[in-house]
Coordinates of C-alpha atoms in Angstrom, one line a residue:
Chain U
X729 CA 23.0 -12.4 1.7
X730 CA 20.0 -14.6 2.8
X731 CA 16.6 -14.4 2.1
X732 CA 13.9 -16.4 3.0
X733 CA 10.2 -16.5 3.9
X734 CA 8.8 -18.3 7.4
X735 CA 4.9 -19.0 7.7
X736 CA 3.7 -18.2 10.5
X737 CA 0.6 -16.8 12.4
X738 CA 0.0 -13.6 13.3
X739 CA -0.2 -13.0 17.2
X740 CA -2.2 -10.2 17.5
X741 CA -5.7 -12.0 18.4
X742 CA -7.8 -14.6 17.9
X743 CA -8.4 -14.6 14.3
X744 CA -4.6 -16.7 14.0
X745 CA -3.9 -15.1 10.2
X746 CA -2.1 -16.7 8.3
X747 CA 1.2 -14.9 7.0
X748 CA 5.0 -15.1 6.0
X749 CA 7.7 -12.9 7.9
X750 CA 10.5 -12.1 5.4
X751 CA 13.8 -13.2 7.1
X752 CA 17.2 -10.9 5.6
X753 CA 20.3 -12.1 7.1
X754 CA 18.8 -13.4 10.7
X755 CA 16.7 -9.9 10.5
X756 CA 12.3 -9.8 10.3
X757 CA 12.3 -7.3 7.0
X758 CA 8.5 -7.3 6.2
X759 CA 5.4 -9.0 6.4
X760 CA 3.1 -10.7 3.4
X761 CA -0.4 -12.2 4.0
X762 CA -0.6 -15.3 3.3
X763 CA -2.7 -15.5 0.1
X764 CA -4.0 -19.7 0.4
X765 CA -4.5 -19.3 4.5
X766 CA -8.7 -19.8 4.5
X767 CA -8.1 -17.6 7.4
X768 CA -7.7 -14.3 6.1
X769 CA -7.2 -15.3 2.0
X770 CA -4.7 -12.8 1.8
X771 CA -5.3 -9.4 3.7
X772 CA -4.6 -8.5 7.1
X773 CA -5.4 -5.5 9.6
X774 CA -3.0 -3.0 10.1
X775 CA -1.5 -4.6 13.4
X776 CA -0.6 -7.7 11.3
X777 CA 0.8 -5.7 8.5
X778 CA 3.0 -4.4 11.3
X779 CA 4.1 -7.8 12.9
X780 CA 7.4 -8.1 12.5
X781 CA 8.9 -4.8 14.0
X782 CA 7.5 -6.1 17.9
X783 CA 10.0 -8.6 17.5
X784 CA 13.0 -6.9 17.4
X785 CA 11.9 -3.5 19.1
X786 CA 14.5 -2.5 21.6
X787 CA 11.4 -1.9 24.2
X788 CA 10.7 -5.7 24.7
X789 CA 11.3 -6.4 28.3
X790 CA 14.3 -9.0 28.5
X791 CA 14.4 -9.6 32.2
X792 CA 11.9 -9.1 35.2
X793 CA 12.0 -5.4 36.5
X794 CA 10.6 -4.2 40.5
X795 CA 9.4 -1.3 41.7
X796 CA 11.6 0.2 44.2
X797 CA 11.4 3.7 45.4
X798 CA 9.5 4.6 42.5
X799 CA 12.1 3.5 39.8
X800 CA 12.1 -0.1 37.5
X801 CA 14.8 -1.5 38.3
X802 CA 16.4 -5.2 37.1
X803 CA 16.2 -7.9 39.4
X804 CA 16.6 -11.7 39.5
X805 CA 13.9 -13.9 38.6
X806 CA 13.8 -15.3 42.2
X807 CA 13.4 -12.6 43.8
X808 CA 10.3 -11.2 41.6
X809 CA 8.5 -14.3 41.9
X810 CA 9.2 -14.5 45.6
X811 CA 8.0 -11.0 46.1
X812 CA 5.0 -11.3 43.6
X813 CA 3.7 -14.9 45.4
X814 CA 4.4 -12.7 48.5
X815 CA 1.9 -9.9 47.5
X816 CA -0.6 -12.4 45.8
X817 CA -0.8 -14.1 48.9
X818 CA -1.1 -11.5 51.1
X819 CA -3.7 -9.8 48.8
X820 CA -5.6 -12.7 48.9
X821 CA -5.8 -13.0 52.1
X822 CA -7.1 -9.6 52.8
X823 CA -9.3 -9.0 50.4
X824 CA -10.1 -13.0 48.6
X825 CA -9.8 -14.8 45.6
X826 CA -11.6 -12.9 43.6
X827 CA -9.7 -9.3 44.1
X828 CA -7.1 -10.8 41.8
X829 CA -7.2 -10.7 38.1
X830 CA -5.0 -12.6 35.7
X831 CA -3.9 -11.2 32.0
X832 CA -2.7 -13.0 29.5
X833 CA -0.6 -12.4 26.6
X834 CA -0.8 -13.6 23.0
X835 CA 2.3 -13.4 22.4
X836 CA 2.9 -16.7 24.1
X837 CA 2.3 -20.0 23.7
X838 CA -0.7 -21.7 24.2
X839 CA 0.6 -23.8 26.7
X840 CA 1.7 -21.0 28.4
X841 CA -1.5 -19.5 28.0
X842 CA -2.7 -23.0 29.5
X843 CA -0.4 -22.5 32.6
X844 CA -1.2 -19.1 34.1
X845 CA -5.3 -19.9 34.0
X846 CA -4.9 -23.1 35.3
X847 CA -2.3 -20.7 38.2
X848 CA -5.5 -18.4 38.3
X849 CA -8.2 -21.0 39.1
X850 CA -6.2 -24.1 41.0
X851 CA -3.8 -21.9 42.8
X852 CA -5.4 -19.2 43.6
X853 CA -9.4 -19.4 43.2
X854 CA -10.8 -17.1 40.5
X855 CA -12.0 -17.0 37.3
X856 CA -11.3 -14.0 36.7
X857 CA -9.0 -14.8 33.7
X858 CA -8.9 -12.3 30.4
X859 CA -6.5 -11.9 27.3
X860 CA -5.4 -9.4 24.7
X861 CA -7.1 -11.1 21.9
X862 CA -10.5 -11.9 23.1
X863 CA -11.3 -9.6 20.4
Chain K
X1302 CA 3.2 -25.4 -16.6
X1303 CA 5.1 -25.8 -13.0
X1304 CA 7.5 -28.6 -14.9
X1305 CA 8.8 -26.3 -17.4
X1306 CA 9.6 -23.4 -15.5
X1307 CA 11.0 -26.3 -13.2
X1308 CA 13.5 -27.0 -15.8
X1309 CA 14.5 -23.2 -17.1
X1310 CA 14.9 -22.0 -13.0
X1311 CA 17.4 -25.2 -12.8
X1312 CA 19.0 -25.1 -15.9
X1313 CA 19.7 -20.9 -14.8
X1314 CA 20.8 -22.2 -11.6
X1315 CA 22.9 -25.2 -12.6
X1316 CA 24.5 -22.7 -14.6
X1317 CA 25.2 -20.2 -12.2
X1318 CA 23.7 -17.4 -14.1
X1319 CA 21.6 -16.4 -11.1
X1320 CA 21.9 -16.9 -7.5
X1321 CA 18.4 -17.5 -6.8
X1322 CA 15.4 -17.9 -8.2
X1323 CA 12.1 -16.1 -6.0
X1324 CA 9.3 -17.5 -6.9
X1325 CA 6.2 -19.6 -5.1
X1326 CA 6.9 -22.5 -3.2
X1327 CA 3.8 -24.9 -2.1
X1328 CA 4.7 -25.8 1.8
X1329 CA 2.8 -26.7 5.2
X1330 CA -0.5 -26.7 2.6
X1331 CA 0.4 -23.1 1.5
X1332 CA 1.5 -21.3 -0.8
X1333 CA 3.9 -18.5 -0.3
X1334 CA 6.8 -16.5 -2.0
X1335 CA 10.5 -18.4 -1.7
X1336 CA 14.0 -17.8 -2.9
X1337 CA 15.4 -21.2 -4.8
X1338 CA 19.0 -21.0 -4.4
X1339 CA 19.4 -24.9 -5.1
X1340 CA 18.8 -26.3 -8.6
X1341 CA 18.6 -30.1 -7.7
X1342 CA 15.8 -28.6 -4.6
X1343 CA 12.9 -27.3 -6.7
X1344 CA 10.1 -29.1 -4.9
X1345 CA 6.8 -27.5 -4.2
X1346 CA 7.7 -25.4 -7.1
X1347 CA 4.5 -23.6 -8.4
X1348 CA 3.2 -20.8 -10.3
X1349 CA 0.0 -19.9 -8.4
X1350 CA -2.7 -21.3 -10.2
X1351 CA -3.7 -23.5 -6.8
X1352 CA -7.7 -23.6 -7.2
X1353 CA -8.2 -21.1 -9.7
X1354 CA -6.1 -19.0 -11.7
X1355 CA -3.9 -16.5 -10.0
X1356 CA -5.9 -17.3 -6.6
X1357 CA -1.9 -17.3 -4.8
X1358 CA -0.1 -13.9 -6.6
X1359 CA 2.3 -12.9 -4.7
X1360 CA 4.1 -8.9 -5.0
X1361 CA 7.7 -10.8 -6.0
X1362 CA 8.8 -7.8 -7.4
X1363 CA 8.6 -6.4 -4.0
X1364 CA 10.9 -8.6 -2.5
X1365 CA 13.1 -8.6 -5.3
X1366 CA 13.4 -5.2 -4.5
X1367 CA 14.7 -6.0 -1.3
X1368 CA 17.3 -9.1 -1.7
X1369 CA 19.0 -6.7 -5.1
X1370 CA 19.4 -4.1 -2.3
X1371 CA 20.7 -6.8 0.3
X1372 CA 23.1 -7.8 -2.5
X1373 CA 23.7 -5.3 -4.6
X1374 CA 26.1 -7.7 -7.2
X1375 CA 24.3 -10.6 -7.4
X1376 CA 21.8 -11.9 -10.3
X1377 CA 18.1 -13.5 -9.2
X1378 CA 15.8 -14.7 -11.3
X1379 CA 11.9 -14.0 -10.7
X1380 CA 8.8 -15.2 -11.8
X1381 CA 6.9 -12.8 -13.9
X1382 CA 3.5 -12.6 -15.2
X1383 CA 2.5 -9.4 -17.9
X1384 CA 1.9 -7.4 -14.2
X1385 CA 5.1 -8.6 -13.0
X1386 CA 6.9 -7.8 -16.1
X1387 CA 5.5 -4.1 -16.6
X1388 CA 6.1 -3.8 -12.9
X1389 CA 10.0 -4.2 -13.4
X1390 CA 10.2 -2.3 -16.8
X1391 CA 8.7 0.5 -14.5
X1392 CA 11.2 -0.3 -11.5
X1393 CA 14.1 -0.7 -14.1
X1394 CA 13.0 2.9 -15.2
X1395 CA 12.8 4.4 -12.2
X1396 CA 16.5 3.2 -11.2
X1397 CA 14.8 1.0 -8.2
X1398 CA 16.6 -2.5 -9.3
X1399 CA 19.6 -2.5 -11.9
X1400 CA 18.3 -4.8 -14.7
X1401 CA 21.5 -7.0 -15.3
X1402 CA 20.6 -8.1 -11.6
X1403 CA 17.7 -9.8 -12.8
X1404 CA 16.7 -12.6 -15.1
X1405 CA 12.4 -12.5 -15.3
X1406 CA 11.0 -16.3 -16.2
X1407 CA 7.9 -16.0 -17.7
X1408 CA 4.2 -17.4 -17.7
X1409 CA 1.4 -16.3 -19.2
X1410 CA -1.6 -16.2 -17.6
X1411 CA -5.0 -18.5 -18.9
X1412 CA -8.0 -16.3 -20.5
X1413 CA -10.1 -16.9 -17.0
X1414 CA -7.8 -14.7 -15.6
X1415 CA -7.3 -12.1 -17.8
X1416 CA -10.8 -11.8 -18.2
X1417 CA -11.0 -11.5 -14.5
X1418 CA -8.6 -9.2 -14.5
X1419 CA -9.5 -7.3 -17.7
X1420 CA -5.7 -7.2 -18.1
X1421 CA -4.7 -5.4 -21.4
X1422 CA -1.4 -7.9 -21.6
X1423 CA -1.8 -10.6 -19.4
X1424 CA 1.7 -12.2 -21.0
X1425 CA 5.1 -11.0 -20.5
X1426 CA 7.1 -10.0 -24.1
X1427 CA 8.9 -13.2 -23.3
X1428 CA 7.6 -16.6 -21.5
X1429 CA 8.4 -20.1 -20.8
X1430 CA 5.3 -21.3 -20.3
X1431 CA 1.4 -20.5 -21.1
X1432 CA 0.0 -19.4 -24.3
X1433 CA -0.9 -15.7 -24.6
X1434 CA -4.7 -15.1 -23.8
X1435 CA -6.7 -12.7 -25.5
X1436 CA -6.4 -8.8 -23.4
X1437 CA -9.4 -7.5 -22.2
X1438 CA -10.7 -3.6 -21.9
X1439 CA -11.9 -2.1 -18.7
X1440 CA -15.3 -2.7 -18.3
X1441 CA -15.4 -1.8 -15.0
X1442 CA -13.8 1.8 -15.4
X1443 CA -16.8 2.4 -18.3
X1444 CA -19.2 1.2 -16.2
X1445 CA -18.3 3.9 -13.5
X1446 CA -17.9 6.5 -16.6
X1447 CA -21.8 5.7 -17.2
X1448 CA -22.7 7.0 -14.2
X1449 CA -24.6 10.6 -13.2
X1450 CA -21.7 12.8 -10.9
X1451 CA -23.4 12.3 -8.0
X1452 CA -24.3 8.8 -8.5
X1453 CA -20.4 8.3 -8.6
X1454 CA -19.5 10.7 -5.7
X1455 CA -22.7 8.4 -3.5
X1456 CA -20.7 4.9 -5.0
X1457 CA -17.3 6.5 -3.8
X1458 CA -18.5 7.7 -0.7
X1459 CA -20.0 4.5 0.3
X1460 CA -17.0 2.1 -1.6
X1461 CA -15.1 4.5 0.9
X1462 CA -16.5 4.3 3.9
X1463 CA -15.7 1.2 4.0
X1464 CA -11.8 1.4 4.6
X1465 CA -10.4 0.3 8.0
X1466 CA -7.7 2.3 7.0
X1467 CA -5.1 -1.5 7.0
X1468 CA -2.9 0.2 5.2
X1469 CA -2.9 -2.6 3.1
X1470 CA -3.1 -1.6 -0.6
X1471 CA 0.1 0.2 -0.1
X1472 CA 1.6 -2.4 2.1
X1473 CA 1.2 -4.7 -1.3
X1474 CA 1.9 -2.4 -4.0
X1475 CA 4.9 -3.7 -6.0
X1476 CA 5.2 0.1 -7.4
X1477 CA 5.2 1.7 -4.0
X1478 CA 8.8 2.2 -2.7
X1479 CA 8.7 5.4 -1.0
X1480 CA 10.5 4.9 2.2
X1481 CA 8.3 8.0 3.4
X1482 CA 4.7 8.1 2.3
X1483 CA 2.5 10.7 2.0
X1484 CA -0.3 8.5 3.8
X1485 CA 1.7 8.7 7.2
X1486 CA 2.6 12.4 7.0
X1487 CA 0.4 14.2 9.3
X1488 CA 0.7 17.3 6.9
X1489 CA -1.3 15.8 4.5
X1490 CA -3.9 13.9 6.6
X1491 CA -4.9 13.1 10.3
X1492 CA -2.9 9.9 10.9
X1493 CA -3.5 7.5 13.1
X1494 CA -7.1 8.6 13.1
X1495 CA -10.3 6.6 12.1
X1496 CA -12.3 6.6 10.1
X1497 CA -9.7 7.1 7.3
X1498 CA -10.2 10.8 5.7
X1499 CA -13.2 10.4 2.9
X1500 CA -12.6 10.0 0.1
X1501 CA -9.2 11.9 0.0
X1502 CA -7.2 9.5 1.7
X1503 CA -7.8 7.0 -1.2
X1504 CA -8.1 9.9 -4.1
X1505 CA -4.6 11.0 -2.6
X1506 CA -3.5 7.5 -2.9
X1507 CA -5.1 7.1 -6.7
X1508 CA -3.0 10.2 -7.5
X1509 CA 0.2 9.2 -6.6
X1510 CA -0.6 5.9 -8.7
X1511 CA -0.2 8.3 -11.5
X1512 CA 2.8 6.9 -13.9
X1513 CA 3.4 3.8 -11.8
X1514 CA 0.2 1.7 -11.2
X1515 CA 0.9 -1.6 -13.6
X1516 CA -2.7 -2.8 -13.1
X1517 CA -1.6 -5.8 -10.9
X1518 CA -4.8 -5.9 -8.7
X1519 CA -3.1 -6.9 -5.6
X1520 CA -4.6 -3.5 -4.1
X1521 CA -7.9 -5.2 -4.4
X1522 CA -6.7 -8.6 -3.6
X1523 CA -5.7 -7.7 -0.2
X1524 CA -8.5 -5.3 0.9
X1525 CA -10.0 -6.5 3.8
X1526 CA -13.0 -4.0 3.1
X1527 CA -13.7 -5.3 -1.0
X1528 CA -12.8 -1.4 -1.9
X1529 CA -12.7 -1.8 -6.0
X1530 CA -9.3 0.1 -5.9
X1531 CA -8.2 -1.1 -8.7
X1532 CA -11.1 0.5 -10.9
X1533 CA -10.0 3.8 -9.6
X1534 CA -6.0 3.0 -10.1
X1535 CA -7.2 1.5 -14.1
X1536 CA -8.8 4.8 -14.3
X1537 CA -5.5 6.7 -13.2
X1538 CA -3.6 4.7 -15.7
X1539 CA -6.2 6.0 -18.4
X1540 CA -5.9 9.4 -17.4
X1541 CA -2.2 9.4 -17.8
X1542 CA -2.0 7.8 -20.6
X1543 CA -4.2 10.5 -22.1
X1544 CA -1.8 13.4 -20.4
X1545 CA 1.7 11.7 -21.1
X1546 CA 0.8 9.5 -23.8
X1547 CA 2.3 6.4 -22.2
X1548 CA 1.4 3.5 -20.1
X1549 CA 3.3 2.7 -17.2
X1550 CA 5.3 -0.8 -18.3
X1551 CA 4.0 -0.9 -21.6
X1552 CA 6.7 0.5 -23.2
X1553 CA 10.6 -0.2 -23.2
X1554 CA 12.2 -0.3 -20.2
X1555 CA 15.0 1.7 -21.7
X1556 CA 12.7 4.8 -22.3
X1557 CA 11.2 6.0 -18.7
X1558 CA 7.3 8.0 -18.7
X1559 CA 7.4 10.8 -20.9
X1560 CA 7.7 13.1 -17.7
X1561 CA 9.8 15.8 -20.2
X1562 CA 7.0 18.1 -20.6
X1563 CA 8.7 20.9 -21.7
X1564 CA 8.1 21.9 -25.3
X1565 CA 5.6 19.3 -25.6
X1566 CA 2.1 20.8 -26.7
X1567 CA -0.2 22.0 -23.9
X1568 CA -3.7 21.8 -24.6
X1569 CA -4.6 24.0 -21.6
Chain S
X1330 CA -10.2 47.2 -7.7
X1331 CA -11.0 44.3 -5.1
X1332 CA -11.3 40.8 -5.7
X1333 CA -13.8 38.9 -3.4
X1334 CA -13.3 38.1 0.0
X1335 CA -14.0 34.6 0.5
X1336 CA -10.9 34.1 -1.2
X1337 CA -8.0 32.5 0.5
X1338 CA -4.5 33.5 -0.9
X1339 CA -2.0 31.1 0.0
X1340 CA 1.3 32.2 -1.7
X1341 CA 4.5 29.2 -3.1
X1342 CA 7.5 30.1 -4.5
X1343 CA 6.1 28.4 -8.1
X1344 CA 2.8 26.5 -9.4
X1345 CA 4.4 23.6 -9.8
X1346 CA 4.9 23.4 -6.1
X1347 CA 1.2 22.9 -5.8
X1348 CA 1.0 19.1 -5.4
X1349 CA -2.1 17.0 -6.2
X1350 CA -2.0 16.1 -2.2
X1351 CA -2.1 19.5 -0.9
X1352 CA -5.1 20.5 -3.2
X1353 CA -7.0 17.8 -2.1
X1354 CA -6.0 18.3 1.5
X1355 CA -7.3 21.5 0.8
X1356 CA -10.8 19.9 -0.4
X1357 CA -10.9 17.6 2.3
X1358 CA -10.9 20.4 5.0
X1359 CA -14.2 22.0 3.6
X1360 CA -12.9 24.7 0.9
X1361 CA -15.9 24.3 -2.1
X1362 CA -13.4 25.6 -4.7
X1363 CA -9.2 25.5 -5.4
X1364 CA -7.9 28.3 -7.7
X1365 CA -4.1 27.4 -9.3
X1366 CA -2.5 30.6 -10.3
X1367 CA 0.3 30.8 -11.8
X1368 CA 3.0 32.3 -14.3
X1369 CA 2.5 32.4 -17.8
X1370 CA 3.6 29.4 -19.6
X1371 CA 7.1 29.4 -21.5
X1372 CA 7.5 32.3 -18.9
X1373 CA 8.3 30.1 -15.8
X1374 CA 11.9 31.0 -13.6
X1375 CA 12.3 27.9 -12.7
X1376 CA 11.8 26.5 -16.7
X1377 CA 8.9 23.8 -16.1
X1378 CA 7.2 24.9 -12.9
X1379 CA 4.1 25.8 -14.7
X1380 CA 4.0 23.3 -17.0
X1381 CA 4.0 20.1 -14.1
X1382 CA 1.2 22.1 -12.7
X1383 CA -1.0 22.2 -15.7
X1384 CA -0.3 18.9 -16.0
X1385 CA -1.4 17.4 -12.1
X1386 CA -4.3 19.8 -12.6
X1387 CA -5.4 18.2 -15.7
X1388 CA -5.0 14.8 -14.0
X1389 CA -6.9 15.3 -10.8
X1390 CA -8.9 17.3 -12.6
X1391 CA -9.9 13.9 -14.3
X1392 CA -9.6 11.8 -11.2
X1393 CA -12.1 14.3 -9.5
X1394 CA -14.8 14.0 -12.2
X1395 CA -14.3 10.2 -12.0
X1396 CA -15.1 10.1 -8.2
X1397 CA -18.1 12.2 -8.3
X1398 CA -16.7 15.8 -7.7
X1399 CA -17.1 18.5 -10.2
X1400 CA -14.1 19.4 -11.8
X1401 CA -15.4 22.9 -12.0
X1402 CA -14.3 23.0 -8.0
X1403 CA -10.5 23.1 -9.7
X1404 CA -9.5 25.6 -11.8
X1405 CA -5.7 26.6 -13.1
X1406 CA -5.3 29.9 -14.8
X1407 CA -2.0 31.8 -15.9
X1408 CA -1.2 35.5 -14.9
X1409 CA 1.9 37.4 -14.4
X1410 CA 2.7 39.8 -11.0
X1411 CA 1.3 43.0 -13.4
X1412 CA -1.8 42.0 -14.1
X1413 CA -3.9 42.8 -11.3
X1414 CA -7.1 43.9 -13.0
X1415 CA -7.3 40.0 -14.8
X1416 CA -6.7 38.4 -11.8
X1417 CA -9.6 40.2 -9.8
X1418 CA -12.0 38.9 -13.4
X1419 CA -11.0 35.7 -12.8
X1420 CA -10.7 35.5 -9.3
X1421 CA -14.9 36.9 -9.4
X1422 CA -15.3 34.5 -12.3
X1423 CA -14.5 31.8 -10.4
X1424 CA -15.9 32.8 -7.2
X1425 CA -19.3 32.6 -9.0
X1426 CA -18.6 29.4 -10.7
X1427 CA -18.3 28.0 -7.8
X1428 CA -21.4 29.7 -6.2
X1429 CA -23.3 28.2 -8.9
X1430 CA -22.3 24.8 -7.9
X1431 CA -23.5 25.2 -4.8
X1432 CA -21.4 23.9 -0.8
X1433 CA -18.6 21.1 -1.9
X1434 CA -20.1 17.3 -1.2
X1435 CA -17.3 16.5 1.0
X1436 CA -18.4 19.2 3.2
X1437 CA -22.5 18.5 3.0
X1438 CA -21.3 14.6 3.0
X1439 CA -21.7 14.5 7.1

């Protein structure tokens, strides 16, 4: 048996609390605020207190899914970024820049977080840029 | 303080008396529960005293819970304070962790602290470090007592209205191990809804504290909303010590709450 | 013989099935007054059913009056299935008890 605590932050928005995800054998077991983190000095909301069963829920989408005839189904990553450039482009084209919003996730990193508005605004030409914690 | 219970955890390690020791580690500029399992790697080692007394508890007994269930034959050592301690002598009791799986190091916590706390034994029977401060009586449950019935009902109310409904308090709670809690039964209240049920949500809460709160304060370390929980859980603890005439953790562990009513005198 | 009939009889198998939670559920969802009836004690069938109940009512009775709700709202009383006429005295009793306190605060509150 293994046990161990990770610090980490807490993905859920913009506040970034401070808190430790109990590890059990290579499994998240449970969450505990971080007491010293000037953040949140030890509480958290009830999404953080929840933060470690998103990891390992069996809904987490592992690999890119299309639309086709109504149904989700698996596909290659070539061919959903080949069909979503296609429909970005064409949308753009028909309707402009600005018909075309881009949402971000928290749940990745801030680089990647870096990539898709600078994808929003170079690329394509909007601002139109939101996330899930702009709380 | 941190360099004697330094050299008990590695001494019980070295010796192989225990597998682990979970206690507080200081790491990345925090300071967080940890599992020792190395004797010669105790650094960061602390007892949560960082700015001011007790400012980094953590609910060990919590996770202790968790790694004697993961490994159901080993032996880990824990750092106790008097909460800690009456917290396990009411776990022992209630047949949540064996105690032959666990060896409790203890510190006793400085006056500032108990006084904070109003603690009525802020030292476990047996430490390794600390002297024993003087308890403390509930001031803040009196204060409460002073009040007209509808001045208290008005404090609650508002106190209350306050919750965002985190979850937290029970989240934290060393003593609660339900693994289905009345809280999310949608029998009992409308979960998942907010605001959070006033004030029965908390009063059911209080109520089930009956028998098992330790007065740890945790609760009202890790309210997001200030709620003075613990005011209402001290009170619980004096109302069942009047019923049962027992404290939850004050006594032996061997001898559980007196919940064998029968025969006793009812004065009803 | 009638007792009144703003009363609401919910039957359990035994008192000491009546837990803390569902009494303040009960309080919570606007009733002004909760009346525990149950067997006489020492006479319970299932040994200690009456006595746990005596003593949760005592306790929330306590908790009640310590949060600011009259613990005249909560009232436990013993009576056996042949004793009809006592139950419909202190079924009125209590009825006007809790007349005399007037609507419950957690149903004025809003």
């Amino acid at each position: 048996m293994e046990y161990r605590t990770v610090l980490t932050t807490c993905t859920y928005c913009g506040c970034g609390c401070g808190l430790y995800l109990e590890v059990m054998d290579g499994r998240l077991v449970g969450t505990i605020p971080c007491k010293t983190n000037p953040v949140n000095e030890g509480k958290l909301c009830v999404k953080g207190w929840n933060v470690h069963e998103f990891v390992q829920s069996p809904k987490r989408l592992t690999r890119p899914l299309l639309r086709k005839n109504r149904e989700l189904t698996p596909v290659s990553w070539d061919e959903a970024l080949d069909f979503t450039a296609a429909r970005l482009r064409e949308i753009k084209e028909a309707h402009g820049s600005d018909s075309i919003a881009f949402l971000a996730s928290a749940k990745v990193t801030n680089e990647e977080n870096y990539l898709i508005q600078k994808f929003a605004r170079a690329a394509v030409g909007t601002n139109n840029v939101d996330h899930c914690a702009r709380l | 303080m941190d360099d004697k219970i330094k050299m008990k955890v590695q001494e019980l390690l070295q010796s192989g008396k225990i597998k682990g020791f979970l206690g507080l580690r200081e790491r990345h500029g925090q300071v967080g529960p940890y599992l020792f399992t190395d004797g010669d790697d105790l650094e960061g080692l602390v007892v949560g005293d960082r700015f001011k007394p007790g400012d980094s508890r953590y609910p060990l007994n919590k996770q202790l819970m968790k790694i004697t269930r993961g490994d159901p034959s080993g032996c880990y050592g824990v750092l106790v304070r008097g909460c800690d301690e009456r917290g396990l002598k009411t776990l022992f009791g209630s047949g949540q962790i064996k105690s032959e799986q666990v060896v409790p190091v203890g510190i006793a916590c400085p006056q500032d602290l108990a006084d904070a706390c109003e603690c009525l034994k802020p030292y476990p029977d047996e430490r390794v470090a600390g002297e024993a401060a003087e308890p403390r009586s509930f001031a803040t449950v009196a204060k409460v007592e002073a009040m007209e019935l509808d001045e208290r009902f008005r404090l609650w109310l508002a106190e209350f209205s306050k919750c965002i409904k985190c979850y937290g308090c029970r989240n934290i709670c060393p003593m609660c191990y339900c693994s289905e809690c009345t809280l999310e039964n949608k029998d009992f209240g409308d979960i998942g809804s907010l605001p959070a049920e006033n004030p029965v949500f908390h009063l059911t809460r209080a109520i089930h504290m009956a028998g098992r709160c330790i007065d740890c304060g945790l609760c009202n370390e890790v309210c997001p909303a200030d709620i003075p929980l613990r005011t209402l859980y001290k009170k619980i603890a004096d109302i069942v010590e009047e019923e049962f005439h027992c404290r939850p953790g004050y006594g032996s562990p061997e001898t559980p709450p007196g919940l064998n009513i029968r025969g006793e005198e009812l004065k009803h | 013989m009638q007792y009144p009939p703003n009363l609401r009889v919910v039957r359990v198998m035994c008192s000491g099935m009546v837990s803390p939670d569902l009494i303040l559920r009960v309080l919570s969802k606007g009733a002004d007054g909760v009346l525990v009836v149950g067997c006489h004690l020492g006479e319970c069938h299932y040994l200690e059913g009456n006595l746990m109940a005596a003593k949760r009512v005592a306790m929330l009775k306590k908790l009640l009056a310590f949060s600011g709700i009259d613990p005249g709202r909560l009232r436990v009383d013993w009576l056996s299935s042949a004793e009809a006429p006592t139950f419909v005295r202190v079924a009125t009793e209590f009825i006007e008890e809790i007349r005399a306190l007037g609507p419950s605060p957690l149903r004025v509150k809003a």
